PDB file of C-alpha atoms in Angstrom:
ATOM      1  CA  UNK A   1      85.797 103.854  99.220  1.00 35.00           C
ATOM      2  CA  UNK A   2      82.917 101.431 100.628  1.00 38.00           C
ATOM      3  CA  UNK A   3      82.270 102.383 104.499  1.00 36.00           C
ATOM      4  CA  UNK A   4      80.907  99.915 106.206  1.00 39.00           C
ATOM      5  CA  UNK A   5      78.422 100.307 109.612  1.00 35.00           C
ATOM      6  CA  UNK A   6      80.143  98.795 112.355  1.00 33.00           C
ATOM      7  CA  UNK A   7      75.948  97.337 112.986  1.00 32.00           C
ATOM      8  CA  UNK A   8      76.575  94.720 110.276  1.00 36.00           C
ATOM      9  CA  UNK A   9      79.765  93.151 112.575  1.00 36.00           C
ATOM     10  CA  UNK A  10      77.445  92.790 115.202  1.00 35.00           C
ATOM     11  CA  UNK A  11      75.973  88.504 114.846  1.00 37.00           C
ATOM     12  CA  UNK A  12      73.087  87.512 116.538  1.00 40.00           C
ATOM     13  CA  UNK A  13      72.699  84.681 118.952  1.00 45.00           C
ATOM     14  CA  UNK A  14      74.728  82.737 121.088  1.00 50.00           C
ATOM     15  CA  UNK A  15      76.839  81.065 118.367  1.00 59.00           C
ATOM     16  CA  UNK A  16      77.514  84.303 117.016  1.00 59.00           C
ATOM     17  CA  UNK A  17      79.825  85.604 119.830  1.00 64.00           C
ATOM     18  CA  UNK A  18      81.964  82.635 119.483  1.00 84.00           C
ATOM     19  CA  UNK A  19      82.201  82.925 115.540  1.00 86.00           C
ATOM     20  CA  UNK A  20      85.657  83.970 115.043  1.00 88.00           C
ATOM     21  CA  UNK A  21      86.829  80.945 117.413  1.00 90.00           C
ATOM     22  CA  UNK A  22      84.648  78.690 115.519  1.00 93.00           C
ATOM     23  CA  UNK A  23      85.899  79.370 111.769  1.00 93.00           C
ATOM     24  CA  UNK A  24      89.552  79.508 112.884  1.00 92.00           C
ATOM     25  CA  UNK A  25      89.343  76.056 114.673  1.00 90.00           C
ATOM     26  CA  UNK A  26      88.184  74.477 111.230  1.00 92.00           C
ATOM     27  CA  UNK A  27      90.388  76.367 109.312  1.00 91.00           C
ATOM     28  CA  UNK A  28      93.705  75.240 111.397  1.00 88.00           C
ATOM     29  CA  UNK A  29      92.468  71.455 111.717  1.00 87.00           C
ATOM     30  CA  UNK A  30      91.608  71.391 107.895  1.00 86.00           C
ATOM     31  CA  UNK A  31      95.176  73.031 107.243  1.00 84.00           C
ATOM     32  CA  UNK A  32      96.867  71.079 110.003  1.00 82.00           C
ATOM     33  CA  UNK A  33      95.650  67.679 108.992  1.00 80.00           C
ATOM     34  CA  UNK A  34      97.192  68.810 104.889  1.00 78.00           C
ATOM     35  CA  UNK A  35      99.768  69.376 106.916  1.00 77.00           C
ATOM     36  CA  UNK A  36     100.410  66.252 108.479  1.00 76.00           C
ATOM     37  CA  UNK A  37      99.327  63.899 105.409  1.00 74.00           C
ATOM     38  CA  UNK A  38      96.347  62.638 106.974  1.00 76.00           C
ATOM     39  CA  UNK A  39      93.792  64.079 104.454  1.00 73.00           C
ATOM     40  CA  UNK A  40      92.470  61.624 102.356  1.00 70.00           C
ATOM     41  CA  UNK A  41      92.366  62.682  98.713  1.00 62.00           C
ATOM     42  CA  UNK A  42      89.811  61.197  96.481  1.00 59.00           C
ATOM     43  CA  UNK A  43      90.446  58.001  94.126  1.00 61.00           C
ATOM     44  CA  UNK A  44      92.281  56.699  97.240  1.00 61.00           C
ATOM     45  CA  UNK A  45      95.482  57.337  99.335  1.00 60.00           C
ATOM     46  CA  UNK A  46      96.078  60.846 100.881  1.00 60.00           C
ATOM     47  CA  UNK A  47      97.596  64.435  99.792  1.00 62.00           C
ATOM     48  CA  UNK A  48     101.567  64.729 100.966  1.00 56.00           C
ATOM     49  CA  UNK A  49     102.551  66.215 104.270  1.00 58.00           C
ATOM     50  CA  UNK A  50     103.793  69.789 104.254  1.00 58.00           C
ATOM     51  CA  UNK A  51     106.389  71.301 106.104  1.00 57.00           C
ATOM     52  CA  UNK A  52     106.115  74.394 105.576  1.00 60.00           C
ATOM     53  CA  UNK A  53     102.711  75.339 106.405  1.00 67.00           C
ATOM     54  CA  UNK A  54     102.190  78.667 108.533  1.00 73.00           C
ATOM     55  CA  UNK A  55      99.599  79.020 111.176  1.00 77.00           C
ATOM     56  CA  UNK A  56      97.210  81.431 110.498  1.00 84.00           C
ATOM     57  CA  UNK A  57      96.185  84.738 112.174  1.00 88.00           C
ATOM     58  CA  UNK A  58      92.782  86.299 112.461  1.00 91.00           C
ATOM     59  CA  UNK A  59      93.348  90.098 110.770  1.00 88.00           C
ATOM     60  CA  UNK A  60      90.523  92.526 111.416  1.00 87.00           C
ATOM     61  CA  UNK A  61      91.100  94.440 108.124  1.00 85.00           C
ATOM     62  CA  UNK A  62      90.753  91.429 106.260  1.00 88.00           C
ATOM     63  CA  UNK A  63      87.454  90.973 108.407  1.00 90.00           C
ATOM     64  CA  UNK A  64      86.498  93.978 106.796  1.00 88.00           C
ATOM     65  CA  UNK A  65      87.501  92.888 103.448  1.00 88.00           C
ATOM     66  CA  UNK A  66      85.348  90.029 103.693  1.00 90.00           C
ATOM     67  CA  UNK A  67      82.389  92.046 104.787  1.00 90.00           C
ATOM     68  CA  UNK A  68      82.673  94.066 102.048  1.00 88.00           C
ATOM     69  CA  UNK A  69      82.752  91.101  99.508  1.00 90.00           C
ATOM     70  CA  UNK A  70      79.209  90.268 101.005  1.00 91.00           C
ATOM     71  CA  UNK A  71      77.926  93.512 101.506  1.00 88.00           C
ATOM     72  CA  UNK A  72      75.288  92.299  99.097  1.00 88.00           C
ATOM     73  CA  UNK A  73      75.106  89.026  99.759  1.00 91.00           C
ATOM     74  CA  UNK A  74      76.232  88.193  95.823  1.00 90.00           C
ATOM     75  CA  UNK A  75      79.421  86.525  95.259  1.00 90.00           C
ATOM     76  CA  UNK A  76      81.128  89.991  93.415  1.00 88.00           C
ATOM     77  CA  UNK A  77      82.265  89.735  89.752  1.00 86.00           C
ATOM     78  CA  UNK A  78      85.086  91.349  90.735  1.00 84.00           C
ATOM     79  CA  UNK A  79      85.604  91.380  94.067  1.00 85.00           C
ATOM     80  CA  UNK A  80      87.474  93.707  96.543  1.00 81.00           C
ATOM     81  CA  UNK A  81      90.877  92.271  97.177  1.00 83.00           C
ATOM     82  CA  UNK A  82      93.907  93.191  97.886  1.00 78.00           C
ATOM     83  CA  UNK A  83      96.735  91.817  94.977  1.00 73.00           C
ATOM     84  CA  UNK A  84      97.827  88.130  95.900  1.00 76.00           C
ATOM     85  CA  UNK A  85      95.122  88.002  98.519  1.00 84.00           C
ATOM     86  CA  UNK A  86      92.034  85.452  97.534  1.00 88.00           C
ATOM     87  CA  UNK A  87      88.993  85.026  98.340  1.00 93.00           C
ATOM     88  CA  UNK A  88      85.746  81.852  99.321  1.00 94.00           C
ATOM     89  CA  UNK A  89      82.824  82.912  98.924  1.00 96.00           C
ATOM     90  CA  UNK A  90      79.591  80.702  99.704  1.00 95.00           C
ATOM     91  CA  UNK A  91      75.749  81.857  99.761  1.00 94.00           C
ATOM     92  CA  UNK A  92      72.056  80.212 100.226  1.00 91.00           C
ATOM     93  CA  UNK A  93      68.941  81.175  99.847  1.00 89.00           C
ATOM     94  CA  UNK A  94      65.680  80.629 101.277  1.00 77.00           C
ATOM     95  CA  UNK A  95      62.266  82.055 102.119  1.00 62.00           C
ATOM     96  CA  UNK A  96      62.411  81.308 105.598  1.00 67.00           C
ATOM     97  CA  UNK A  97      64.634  83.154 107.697  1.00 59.00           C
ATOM     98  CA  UNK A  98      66.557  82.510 110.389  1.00 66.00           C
ATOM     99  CA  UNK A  99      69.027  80.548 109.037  1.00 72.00           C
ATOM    100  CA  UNK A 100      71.563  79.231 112.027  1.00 83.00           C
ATOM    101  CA  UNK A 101      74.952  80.651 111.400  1.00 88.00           C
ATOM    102  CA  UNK A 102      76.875  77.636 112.329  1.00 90.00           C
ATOM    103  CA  UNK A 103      74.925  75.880 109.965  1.00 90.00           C
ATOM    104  CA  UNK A 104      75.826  78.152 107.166  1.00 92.00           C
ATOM    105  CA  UNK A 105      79.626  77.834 108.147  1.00 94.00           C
ATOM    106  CA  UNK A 106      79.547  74.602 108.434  1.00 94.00           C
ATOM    107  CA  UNK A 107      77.708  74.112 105.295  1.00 93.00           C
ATOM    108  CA  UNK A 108      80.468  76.608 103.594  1.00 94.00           C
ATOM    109  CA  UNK A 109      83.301  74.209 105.100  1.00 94.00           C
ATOM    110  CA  UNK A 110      82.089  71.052 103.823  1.00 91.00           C
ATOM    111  CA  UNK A 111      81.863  72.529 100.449  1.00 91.00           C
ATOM    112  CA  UNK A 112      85.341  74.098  99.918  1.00 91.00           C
ATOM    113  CA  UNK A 113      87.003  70.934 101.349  1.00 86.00           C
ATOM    114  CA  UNK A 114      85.356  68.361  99.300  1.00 83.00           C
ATOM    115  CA  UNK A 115      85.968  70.374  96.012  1.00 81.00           C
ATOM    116  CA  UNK A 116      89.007  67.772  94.968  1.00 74.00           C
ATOM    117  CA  UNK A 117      86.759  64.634  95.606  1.00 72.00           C
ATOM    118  CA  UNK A 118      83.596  66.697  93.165  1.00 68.00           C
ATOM    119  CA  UNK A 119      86.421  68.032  90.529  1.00 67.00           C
ATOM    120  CA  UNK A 120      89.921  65.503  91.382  1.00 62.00           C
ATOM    121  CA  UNK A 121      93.049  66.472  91.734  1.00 63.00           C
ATOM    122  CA  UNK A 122      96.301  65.223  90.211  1.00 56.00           C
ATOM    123  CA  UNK A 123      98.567  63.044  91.508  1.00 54.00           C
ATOM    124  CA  UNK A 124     101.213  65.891  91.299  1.00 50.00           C
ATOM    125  CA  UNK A 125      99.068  68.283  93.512  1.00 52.00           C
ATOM    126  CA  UNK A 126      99.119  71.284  91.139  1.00 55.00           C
ATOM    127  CA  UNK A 127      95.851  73.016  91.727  1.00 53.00           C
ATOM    128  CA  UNK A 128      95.585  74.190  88.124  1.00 54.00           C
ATOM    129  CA  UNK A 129      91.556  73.965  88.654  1.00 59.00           C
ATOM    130  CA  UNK A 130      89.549  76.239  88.825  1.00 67.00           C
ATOM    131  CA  UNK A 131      86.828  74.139  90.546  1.00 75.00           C
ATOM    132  CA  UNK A 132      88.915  73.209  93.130  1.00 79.00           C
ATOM    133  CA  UNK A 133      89.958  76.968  94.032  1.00 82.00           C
ATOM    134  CA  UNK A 134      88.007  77.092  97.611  1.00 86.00           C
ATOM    135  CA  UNK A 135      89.720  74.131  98.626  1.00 83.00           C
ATOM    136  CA  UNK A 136      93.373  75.571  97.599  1.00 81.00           C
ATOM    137  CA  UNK A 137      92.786  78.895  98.718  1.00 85.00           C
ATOM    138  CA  UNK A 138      92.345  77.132 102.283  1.00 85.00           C
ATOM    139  CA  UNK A 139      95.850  75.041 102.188  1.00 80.00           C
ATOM    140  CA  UNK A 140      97.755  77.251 100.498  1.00 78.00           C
ATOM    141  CA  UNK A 141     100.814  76.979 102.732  1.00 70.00           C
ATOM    142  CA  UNK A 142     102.019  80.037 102.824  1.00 73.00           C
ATOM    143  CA  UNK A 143      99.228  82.012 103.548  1.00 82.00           C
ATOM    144  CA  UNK A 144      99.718  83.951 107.079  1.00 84.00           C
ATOM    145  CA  UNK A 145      96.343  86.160 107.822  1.00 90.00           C
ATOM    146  CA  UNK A 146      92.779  85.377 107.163  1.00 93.00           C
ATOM    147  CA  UNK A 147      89.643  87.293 107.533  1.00 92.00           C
ATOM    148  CA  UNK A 148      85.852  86.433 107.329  1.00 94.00           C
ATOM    149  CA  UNK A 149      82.232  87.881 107.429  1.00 93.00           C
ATOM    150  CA  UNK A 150      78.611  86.666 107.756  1.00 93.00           C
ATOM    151  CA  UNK A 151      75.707  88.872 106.022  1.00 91.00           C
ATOM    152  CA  UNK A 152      72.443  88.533 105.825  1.00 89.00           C
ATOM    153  CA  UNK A 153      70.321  90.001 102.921  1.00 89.00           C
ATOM    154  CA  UNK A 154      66.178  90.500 103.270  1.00 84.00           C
ATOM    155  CA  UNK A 155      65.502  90.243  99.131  1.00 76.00           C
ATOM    156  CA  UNK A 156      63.314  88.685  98.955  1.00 79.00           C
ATOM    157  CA  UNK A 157      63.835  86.278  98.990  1.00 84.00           C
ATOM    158  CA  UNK A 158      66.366  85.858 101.978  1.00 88.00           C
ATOM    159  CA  UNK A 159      70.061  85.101 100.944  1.00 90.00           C
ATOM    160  CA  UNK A 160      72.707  84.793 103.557  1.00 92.00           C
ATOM    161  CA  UNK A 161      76.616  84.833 102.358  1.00 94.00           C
ATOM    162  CA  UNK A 162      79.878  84.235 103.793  1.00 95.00           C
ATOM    163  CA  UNK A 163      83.251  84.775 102.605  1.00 95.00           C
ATOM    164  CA  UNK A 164      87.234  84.533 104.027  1.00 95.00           C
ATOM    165  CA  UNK A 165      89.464  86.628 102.486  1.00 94.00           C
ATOM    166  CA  UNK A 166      93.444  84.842 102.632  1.00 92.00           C
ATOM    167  CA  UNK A 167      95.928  86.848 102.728  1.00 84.00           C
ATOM    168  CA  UNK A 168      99.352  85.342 100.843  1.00 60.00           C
ATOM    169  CA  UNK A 169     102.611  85.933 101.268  1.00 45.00           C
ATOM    170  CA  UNK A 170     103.984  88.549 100.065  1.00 44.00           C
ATOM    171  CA  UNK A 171     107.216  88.555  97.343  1.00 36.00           C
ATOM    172  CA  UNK A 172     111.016  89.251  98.574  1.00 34.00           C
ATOM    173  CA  UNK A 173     112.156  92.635  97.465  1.00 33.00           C
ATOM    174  CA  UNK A 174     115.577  93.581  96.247  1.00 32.00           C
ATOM    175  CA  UNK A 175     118.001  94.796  99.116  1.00 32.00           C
ATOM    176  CA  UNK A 176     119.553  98.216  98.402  1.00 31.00           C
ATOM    177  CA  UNK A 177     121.917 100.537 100.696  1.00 33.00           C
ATOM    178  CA  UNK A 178     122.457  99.566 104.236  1.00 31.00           C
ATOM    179  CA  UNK A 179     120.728  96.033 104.524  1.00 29.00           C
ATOM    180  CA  UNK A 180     119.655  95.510 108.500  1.00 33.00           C
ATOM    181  CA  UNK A 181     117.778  92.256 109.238  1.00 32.00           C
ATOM    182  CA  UNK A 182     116.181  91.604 112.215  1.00 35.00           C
ATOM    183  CA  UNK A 183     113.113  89.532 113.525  1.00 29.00           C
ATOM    184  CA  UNK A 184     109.960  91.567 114.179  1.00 29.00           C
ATOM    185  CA  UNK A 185     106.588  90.680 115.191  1.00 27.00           C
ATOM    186  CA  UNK A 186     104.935  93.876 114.247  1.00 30.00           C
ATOM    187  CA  UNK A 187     103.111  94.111 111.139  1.00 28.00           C
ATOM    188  CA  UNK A 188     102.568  97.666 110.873  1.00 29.00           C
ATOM    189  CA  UNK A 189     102.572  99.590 107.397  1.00 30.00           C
ATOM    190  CA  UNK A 190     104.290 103.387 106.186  1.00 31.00           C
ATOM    191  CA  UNK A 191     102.204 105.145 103.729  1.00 28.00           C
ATOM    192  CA  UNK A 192     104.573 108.139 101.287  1.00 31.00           C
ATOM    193  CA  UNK A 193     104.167 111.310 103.558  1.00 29.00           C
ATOM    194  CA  UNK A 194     102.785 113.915 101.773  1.00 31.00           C
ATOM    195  CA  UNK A 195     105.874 116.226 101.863  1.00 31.00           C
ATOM    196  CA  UNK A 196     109.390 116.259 100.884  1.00 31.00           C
ATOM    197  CA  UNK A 197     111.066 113.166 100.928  1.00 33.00           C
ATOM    198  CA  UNK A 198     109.481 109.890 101.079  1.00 33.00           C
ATOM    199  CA  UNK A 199     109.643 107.126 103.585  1.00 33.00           C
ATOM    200  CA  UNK A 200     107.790 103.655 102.226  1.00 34.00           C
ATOM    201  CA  UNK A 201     107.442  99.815 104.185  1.00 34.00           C
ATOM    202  CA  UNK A 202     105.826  97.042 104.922  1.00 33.00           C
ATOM    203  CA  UNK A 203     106.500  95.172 108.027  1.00 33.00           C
ATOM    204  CA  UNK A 204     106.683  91.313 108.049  1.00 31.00           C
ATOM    205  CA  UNK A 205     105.145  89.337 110.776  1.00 32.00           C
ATOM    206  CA  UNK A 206     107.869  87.087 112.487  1.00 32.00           C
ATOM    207  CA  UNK A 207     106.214  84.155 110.474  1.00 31.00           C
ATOM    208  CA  UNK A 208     106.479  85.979 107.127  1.00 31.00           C
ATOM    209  CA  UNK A 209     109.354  85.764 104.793  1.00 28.00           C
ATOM    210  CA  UNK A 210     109.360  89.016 103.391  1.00 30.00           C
ATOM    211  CA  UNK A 211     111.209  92.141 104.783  1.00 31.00           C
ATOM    212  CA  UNK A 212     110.313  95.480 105.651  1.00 34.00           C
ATOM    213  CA  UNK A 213     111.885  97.951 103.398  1.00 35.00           C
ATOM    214  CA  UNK A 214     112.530 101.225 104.594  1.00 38.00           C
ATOM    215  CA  UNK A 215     113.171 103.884 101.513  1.00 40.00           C
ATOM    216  CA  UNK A 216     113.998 107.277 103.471  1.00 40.00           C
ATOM    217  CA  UNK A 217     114.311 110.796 101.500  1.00 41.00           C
ATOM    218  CA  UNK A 218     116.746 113.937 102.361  1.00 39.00           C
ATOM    219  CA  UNK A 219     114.446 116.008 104.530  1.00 36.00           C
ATOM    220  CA  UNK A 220     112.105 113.534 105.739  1.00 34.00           C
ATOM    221  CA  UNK A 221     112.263 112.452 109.633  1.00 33.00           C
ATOM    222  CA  UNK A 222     111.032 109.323 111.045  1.00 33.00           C
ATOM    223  CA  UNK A 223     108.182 111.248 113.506  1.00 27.00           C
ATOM    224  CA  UNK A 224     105.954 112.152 110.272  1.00 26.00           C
ATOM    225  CA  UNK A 225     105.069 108.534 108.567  1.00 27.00           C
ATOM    226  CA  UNK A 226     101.766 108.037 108.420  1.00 29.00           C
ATOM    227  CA  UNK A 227     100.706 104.630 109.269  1.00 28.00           C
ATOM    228  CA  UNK A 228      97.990 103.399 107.512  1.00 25.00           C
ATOM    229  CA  UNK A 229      95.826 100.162 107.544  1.00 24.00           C
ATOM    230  CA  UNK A 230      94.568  99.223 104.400  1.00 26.00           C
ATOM    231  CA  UNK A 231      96.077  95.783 102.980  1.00 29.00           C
ATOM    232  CA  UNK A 232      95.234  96.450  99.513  1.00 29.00           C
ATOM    233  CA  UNK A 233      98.362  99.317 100.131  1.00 33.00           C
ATOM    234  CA  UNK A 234     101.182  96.704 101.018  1.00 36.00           C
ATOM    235  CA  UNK A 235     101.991  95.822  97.305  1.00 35.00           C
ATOM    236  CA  UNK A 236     101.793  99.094  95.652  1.00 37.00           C
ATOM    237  CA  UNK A 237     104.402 100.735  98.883  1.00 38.00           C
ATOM    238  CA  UNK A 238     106.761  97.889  97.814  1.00 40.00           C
ATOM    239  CA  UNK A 239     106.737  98.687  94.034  1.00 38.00           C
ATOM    240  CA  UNK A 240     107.238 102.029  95.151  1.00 39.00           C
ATOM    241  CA  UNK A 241     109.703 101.602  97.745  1.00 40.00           C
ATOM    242  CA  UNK A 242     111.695  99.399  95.192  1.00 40.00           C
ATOM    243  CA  UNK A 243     111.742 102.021  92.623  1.00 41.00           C
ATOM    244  CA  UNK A 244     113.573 104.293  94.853  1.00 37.00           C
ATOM    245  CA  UNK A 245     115.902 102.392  96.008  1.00 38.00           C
ATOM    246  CA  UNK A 246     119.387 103.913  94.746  1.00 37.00           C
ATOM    247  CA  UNK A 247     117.822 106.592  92.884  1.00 38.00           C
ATOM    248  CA  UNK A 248     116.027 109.429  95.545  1.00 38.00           C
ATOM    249  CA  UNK A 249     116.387 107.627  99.099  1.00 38.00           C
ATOM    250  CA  UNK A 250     119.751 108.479 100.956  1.00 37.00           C
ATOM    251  CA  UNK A 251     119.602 105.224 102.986  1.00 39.00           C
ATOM    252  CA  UNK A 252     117.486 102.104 101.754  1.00 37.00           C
ATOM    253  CA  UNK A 253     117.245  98.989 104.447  1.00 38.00           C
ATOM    254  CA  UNK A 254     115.324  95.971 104.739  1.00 34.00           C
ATOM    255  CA  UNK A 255     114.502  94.796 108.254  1.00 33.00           C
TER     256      UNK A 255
END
């Protein structure tokens, strides 16, 4: 497990404190304007609209994710991600430090974005390119959470990184038992209580598609779930949720 000092979240300078603000304003005009067909696409003409394109959400465990990606400043060969969760990654480096942070964001923007017009893009709009990953990690449309992290490295030579971590959607489990659906806009997670019985979920945000399923064993009461935070969990409690289903749980529901 990578802990992280809390002294590497702190970012120098004026621009710094309004970070967070700043990346998710270019992240939700970049997605908004895919959205609404008004992004030009290279060779001519522009990419089609979407309708279906969620508004993301600033998640602080994903922050950490991010941070951890750039701990060292070096893009990871294999990175620390959740599954179905990706990751843009972008680094410089120089011999003269500071380097403004706005300038490497912006710098970081500019490059994901104009990935298609370096690389193209088919007229079908299957990103099937690798060289064009940034660019679809950023649009894919059904991505709900985002996280991202500045670091700066003293080498030498200096290197400064930053990365967003997107967070996709996860896929629609199998109903078993008692099926209860209601809107929630909690996104809270239940890890298996170390004990008899076993209670397992993974709560959707109100613009998520995918249900909370709640896998509940004989002698286990609702008081002792632990909740935990960790994303890379969510997948592996609904592989394990769904194998219980019918088999050990009394009562399986999705809500």
């Amino acid at each position: 497990m990578i802990l992280l000092p809390m002294v590497f979240l702190l970012i120098h300078g004026a621009f710094g404190q309004n970070r967070h603000l700043y990346v998710k304003s270019l992240l939700d005009e970049f997605r908004q304007a895919v959205a609404n067909g008004t992004f030009s696409k290279p060779g001519g003409g522009r990419l089609p609209s979407s309708s279906a394109m969620f508004v993301l959400t600033e998640d602080t465990q994903l922050n950490f994710v991010a941070l951890a990606n750039v701990y060292n400043c070096i893009k990871p060969s294999n990175p620390y991600l959740a599954e179905g969760s990706s990751m843009n990654f972008f680094s410089v480096t120089n011999m003269n430090a500071p380097y403004e942070e706005k300038r490497l964001v912006d710098n970081a923007f500019n490059r994901w974005k104009r990935e298609p017009f370096a690389h193209g893009i088919r007229d079908d709009v299957i990103y099937d390119n690798t060289n064009i990953q940034n660019f679809a990690n950023m649009i894919y449309y059904q991505a709900t959470k985002y996280g991202c992290a500045v670091k700066t490295c003293y080498g030498p030579p200096v290197t400064h990184a930053f990365a967003c971590v997107f967070d996709k959607h996860r896929y629609r489990r199998k109903a078993c038992g008692n099926v209860n659906t209601k809107n929630t806009q909690s996104d809270i997670m239940h890890w298996p209580h170390q004990g008899s019985g076993t209670i397992l979920g993974v709560r959707r945000t109100s613009q998520d598609l995918i249900p909370m399923i709640f896998c509940r064993g004989p002698q286990l009461k609702a008081k002792s779930v632990k909740s935990v935070i960790m994303e890379s969990h969510k997948v592996a409690v609904g592989k394990i949720c769904r194998g219980l289903c019918g088999k050990t749980c009394v009562s399986c529901t999705v809500e």
